[in-house]
Coordinates of C-alpha atoms and ligand atoms in Angstrom, one line a residue:
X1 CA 89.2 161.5 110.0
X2 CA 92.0 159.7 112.2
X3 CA 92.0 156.6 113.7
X4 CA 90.8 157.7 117.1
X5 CA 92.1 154.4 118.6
X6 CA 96.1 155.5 118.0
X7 CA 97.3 151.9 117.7
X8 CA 96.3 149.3 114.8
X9 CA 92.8 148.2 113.9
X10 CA 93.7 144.5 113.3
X11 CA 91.1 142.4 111.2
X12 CA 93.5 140.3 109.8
X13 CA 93.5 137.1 111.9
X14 CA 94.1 134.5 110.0
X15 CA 97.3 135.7 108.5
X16 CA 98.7 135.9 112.0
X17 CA 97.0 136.3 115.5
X18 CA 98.5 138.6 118.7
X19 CA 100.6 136.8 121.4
X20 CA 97.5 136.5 124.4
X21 CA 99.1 138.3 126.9
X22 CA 98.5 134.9 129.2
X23 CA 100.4 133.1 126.8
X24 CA 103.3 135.7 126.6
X25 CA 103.3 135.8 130.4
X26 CA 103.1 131.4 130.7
X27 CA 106.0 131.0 128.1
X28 CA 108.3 134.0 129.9
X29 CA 110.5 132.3 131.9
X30 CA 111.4 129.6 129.6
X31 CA 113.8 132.3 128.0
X32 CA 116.2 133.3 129.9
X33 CA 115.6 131.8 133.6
X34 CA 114.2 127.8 133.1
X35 CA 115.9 127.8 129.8
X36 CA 117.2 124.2 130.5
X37 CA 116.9 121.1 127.4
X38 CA 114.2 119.2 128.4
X39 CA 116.2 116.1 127.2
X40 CA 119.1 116.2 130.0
X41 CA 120.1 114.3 132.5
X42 CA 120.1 116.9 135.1
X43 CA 117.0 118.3 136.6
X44 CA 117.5 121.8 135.6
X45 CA 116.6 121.2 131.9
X46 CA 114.4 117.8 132.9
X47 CA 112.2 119.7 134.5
X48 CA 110.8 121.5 131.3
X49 CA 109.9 118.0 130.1
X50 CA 106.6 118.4 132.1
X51 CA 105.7 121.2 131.3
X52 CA 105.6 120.0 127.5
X53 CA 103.7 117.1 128.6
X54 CA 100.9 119.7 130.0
X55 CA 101.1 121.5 126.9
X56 CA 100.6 118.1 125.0
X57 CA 97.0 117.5 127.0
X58 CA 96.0 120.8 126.4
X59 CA 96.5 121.0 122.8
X60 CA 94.7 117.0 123.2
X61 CA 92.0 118.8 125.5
X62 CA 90.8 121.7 122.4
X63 CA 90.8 119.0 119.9
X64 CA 88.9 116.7 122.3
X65 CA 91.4 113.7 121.8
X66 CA 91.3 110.3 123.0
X67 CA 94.4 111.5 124.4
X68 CA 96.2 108.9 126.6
X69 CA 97.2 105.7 125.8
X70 CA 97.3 102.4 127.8
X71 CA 100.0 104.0 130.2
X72 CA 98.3 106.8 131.0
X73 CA 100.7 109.2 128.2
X74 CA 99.2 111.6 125.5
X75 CA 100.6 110.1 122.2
X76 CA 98.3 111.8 119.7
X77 CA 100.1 115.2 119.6
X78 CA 103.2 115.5 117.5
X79 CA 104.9 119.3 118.5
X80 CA 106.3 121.1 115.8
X81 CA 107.5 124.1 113.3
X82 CA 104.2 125.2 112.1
X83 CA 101.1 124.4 110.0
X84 CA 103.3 123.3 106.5
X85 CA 105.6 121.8 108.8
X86 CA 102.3 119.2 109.8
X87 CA 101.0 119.1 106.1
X88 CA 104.1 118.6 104.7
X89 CA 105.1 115.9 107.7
X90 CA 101.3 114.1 107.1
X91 CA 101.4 113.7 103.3
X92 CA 104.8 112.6 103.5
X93 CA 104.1 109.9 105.8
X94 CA 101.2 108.8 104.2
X95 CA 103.0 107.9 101.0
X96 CA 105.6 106.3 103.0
X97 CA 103.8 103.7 104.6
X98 CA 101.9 102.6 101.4
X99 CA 104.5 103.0 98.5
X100 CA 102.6 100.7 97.0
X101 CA 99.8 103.6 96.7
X102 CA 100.5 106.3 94.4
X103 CA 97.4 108.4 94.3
X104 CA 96.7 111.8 96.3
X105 CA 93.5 113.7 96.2
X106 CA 93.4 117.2 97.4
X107 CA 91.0 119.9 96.5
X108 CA 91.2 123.0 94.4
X109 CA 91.2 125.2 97.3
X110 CA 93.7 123.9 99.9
X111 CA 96.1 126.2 101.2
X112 CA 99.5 126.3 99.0
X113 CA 101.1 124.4 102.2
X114 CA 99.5 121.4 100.8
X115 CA 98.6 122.2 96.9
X116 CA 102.1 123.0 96.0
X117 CA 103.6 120.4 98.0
X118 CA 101.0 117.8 96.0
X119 CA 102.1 119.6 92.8
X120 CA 106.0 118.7 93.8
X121 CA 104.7 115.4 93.9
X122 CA 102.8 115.1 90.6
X123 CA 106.3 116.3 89.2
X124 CA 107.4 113.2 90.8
X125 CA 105.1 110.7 89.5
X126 CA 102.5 110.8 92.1
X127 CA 99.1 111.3 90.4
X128 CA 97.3 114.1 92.1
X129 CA 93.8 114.7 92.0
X130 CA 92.3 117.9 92.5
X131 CA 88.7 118.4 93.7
X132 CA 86.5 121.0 92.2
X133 CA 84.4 123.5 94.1
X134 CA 81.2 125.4 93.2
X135 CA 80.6 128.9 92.8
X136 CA 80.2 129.3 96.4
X137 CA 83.4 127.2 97.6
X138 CA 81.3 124.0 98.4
X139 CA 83.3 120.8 97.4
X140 CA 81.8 118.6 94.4
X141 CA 81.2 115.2 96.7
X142 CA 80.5 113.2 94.0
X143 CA 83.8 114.3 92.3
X144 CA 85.6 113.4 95.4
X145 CA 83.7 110.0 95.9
X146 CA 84.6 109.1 92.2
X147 CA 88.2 109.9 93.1
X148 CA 89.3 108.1 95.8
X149 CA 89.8 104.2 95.0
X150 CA 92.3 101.4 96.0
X151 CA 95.3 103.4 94.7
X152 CA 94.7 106.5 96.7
X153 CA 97.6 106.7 99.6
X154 CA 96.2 109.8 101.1
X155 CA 93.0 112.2 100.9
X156 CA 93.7 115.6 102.1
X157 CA 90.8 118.3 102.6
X158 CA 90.9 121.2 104.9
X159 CA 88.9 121.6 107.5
X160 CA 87.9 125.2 107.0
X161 CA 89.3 127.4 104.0
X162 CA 91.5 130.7 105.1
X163 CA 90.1 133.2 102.3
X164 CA 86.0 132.3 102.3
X165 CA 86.2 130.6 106.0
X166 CA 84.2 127.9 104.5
X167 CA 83.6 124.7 106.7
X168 CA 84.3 121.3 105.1
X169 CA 82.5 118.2 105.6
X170 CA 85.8 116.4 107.1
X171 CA 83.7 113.5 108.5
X172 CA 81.9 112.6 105.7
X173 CA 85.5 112.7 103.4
X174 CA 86.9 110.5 106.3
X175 CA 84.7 108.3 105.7
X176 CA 85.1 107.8 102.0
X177 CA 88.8 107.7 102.1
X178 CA 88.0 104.8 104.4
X179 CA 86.0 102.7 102.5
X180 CA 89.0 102.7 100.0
X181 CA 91.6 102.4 102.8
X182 CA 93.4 105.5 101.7
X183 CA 94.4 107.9 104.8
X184 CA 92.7 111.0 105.7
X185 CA 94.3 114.4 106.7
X186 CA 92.6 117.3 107.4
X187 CA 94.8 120.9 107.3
X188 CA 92.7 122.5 110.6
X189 CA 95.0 125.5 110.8
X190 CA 91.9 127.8 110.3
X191 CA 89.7 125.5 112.3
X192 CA 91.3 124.9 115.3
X193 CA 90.5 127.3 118.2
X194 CA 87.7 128.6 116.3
X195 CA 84.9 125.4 115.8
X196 CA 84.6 123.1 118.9
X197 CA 86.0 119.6 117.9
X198 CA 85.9 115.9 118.9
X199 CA 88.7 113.9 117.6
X200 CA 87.8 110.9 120.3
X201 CA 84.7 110.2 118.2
X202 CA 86.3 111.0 114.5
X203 CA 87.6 109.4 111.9
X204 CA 90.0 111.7 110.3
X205 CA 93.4 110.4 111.1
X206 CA 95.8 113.4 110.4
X207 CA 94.9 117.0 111.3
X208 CA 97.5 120.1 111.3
X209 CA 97.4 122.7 113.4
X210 CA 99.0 126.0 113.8
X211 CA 100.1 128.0 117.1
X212 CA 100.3 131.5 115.6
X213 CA 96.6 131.3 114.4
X214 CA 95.2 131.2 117.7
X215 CA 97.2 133.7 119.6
X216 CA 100.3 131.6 120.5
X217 CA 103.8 132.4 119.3
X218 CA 104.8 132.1 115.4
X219 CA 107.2 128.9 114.5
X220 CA 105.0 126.3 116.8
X221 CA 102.6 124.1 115.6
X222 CA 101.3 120.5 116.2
X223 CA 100.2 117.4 114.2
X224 CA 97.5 115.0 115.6
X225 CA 98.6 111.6 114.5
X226 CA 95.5 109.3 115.5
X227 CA 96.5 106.5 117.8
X228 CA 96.9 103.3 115.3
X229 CA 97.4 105.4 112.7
X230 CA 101.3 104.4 110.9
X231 CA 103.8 107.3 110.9
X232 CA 106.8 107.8 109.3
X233 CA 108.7 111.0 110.7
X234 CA 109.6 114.0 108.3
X235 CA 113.0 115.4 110.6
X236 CA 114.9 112.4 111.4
X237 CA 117.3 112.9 114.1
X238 CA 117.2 113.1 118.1
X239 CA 114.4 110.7 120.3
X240 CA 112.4 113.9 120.7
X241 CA 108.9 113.5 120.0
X242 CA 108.9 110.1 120.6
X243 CA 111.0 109.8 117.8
X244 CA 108.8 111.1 115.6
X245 CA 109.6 114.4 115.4
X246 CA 113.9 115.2 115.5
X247 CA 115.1 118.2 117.2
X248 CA 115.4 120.4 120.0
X249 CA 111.6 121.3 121.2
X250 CA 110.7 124.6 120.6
X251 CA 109.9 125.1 124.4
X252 CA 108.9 128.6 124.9
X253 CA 106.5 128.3 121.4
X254 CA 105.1 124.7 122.5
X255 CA 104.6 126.0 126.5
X256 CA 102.7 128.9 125.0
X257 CA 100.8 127.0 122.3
X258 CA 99.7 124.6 125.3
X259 CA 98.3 127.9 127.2
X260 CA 96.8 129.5 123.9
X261 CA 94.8 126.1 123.5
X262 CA 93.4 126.1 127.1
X263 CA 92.4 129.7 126.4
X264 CA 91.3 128.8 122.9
X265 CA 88.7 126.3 124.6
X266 CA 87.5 128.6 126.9
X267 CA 86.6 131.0 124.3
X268 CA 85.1 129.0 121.6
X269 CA 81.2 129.8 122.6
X270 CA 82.6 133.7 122.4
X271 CA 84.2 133.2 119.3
X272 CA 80.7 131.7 117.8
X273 CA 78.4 134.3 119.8
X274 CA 80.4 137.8 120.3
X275 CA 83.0 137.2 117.4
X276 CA 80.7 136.1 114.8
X277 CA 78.1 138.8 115.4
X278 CA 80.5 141.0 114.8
X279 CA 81.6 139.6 111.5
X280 CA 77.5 139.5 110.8
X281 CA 76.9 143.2 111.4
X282 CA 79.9 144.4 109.7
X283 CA 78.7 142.3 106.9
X284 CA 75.3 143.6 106.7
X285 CA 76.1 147.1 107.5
X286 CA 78.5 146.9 104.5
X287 CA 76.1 145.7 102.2
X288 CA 73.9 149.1 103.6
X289 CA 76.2 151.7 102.7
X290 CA 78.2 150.2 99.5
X291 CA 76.9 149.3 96.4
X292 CA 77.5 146.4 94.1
X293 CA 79.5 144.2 96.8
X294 CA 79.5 140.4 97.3
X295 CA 80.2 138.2 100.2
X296 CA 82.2 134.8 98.6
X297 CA 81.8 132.0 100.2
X298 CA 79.1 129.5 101.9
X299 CA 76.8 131.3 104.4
X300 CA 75.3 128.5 105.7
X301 CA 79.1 127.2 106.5
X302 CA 81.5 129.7 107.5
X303 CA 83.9 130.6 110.0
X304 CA 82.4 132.6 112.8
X305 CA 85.4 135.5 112.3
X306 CA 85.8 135.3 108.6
X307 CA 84.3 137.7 105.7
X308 CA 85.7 138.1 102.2
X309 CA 84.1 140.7 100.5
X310 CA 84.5 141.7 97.1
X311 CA 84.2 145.3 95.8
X312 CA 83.4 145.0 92.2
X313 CA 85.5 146.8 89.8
X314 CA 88.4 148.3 91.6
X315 CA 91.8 146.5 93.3
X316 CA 91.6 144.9 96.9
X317 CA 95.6 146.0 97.0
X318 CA 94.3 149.7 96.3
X319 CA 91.7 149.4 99.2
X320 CA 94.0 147.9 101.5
X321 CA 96.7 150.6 100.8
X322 CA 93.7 153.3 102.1
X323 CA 92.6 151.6 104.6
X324 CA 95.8 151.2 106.0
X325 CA 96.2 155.5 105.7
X326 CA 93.7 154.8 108.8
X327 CA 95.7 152.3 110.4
X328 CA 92.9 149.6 109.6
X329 CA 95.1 146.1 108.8
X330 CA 93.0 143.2 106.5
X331 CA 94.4 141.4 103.5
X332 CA 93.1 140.9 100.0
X333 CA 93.0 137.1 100.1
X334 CA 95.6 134.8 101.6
X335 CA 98.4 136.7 102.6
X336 CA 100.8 133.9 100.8
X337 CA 99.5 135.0 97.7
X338 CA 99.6 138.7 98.2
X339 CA 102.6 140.3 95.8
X340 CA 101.0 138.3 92.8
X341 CA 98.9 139.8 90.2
X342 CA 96.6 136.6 89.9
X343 CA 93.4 136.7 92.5
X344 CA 93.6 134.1 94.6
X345 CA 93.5 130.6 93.3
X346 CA 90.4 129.9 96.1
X347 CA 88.2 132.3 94.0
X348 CA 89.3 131.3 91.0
X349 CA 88.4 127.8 91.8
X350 CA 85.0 129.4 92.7
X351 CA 84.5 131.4 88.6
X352 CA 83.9 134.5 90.6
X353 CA 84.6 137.0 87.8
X354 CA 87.9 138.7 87.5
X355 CA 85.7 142.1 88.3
X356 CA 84.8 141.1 91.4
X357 CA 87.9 138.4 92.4
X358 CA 90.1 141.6 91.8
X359 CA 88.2 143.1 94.3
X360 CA 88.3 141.0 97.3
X361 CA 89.2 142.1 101.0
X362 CA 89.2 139.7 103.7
X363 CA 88.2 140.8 107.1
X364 CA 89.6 137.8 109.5
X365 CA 88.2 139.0 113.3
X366 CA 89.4 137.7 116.7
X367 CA 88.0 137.8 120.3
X368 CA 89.9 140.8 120.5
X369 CA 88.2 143.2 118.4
X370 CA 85.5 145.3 119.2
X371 CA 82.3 147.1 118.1
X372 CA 84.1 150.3 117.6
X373 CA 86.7 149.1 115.6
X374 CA 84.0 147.4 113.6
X375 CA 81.7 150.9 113.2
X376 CA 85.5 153.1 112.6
X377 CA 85.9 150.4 109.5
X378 CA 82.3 151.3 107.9
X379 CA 82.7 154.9 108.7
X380 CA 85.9 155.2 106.5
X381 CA 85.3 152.4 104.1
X382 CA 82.1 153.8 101.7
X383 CA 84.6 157.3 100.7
X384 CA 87.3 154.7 99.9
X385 CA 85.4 152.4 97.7
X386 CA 83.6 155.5 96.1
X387 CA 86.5 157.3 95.4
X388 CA 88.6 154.6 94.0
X389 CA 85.8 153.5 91.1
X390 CA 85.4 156.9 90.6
X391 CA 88.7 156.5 89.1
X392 CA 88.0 153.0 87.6
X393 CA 86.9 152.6 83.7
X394 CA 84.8 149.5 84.3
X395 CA 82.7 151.1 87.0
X396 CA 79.9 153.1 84.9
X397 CA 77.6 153.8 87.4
X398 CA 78.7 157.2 88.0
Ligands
PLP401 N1 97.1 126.0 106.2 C1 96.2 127.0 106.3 C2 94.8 126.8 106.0 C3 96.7 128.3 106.6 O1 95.8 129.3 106.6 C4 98.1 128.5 106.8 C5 98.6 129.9 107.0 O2 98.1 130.8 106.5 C6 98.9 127.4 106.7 C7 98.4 126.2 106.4 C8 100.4 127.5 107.0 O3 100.6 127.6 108.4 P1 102.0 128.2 108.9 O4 102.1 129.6 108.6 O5 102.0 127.9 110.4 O6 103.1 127.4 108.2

């Protein structure tokens, strides 16, 4: 059978999401006709300057920030290179401005943005703390809550995890860090766009985001610094950013991650009614017509577009290698950690058994998918799966 669609079938959205046409059209003529520097004197490249500020309140507007100070300016939104760029830039800061505090707690399952970055540390002399999760990816609290104490500079916890599309209790992990006075950063980069949020009334004071994750341009991204909340810059250099972020905005990425948030807001009730019944029927029908599967993860607190589904006993590389004969793109885990031999540390973390870890295929949808694509998937998927544990010497259920 061939893919009757003749272009991709792309359920691999958190890895990377397609440019909205909107945004590609909004960020357009910032290339080569208003291509000014929005930091000179002369009103060709001063007026881009605006048009950042309006990308600034509607990156504010998704999160649901306080967003403008006394004068009237949003101050909460720091533009930059991407999601590490704002995990990296957060972390760093918080250790900064209590040196005094030597003490990180992450968990187990973070993204390698933030768990390799606090491993660089520990080699440094920081003491890192990691969290442990249960078989289903749910975070031991009472690990975490005998963790944090007066030495603890920063807690870092994502908000929703890019493998299982588990949700996180941020709030709650706010509020513990708080009683200790340690910081609390949350990497959103799966989150954002896809939950609706309410930063005015949080407490987490740190949150990443990411502008190729929700259909804006790769190499944006943003970091919500909570008004109050003491920064120390990662790039030193130029006034940009308030000073808090040197260099040369990325104008065309920031204009279109300012348009991909609007967008983002105005699809979040489709993204949690039409996107996640999608991921629930391909979910069920998969667990119709293959034996011996699992779906990791929490499903009482998931992502709407997220399913990672193992396929006991053979290699996710193998089935993504067929599937991809039919033009069908998803990933066997994070995409950071595809190359290695070792399943992913998230399931790892979990004790899911190397049969099954093995195994796993994430299916990451977006707004932009479709029934169709969803019933071509489970049409071509079963011959796979069947044919490659015919071949496999731990599947004896032949
Ligand atoms: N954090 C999470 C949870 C992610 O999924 C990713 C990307 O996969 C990142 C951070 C890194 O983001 P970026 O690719 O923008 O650096």
């Amino acid at each position: 059978m061939n893919n009757p669609f003749n272009r991709p079938i792309y359920f691999d959205n958190n890895a990377t999401t397609a440019c909205a046409p909107e945004v590609f059209e909004a960020l357009k003529p910032f290339f080569c006709n208003r291509y000014g520097n929005p930091s000179s004197i002369h009103n060709f490249g001063g007026f881009v300057m605006p048009e950042i500020e309006k990308a600034r309140w509607q990156v504010a507007e998704l999160l649901g920030c306080d967003n403008s100070d006394p004068n009237g300016r949003c101050t909460e939104i720091i533009f930059n290179s991407c999601g590490t760029e704002s995990d990296s830039t957060a972390i760093r800061s918080a250790l900064k401005i209590n040196p005094s505090r030597r003490k990180l707690v992450v968990s187990k399952i973070e993204h390698p943005a933030v768990l390799n970055f606090a491993h660089e540390l520990a080699k440094h002399g920081f003491q890192v703390v990691e969290v442990p999760v249960d078989a289903k990816g749910r975070l031991d609290m009472d690990f975490l809550t005998d963790a944090v104490d007066h030495e603890t500079a920063l807690v870092s916890v994502m908000w929703a995890n890019n493998e299982t599309g588990n949700i996180y209790p941020v709030e709650e992990i706010a509020e513990i860090s708080h009683r200790f006075g340690a910081l609390f950063h949350t990497d959103a980069v799966q989150a954002v766009g896809k939950i609706p949020m309410n930063m005015k009334d949080s407490k987490i004071d740190m949150l990443s985001l990411s502008g190729h994750k929700l259909h804006a341009p790769k190499g944006v991204g943003a970091l919500f610094v909570r008004r109050g909340v003491r920064f120390r810059p990662f790039l030193i250099g130029g006034h940009q950013e308030r000073g808090r972020r040197g260099g040369t905005e990325n104008v065309t990425g920031i204009i279109g991650l300012g348009k991909a948030a609007e967008l983002a807001k105005s699809y979040i009730e489709i993204e949690n009614s039409e996107v996640k019944a999608l991921r629930d029927y391909l979910e069920t029908e998969m667990q119709k017509r293959i034996p011996k599967i699992r779906i990791n993860g929490d499903p009482e607190n998931r992502l709407p577009n997220t399913s990672l589904i193992s396929y006991e006993f053979i290699e996710g590389e193998s089935i993504l290698m067929l599937l991809d004969q039919y033009g069908i793109c998803a990933s066997s885990g994070s995409a950071c950690t595809t190359g290695s031999l070792e399943p992913s540390h998230v399931l790892r973390a979990m004790g899911v058994p190397y049969t099954a870890a093995h195994g796993a295929v994430r299916f990451s949808l977006s707004r932009y998918n479709t029934r169709q694509e969803i019933d071509f998937l489970l049409e071509v998927i079963p011959e796979i799966i069947a044919k490659l544990r015919s071949y496999s010497p731990y599947w004896n259920d032949k």
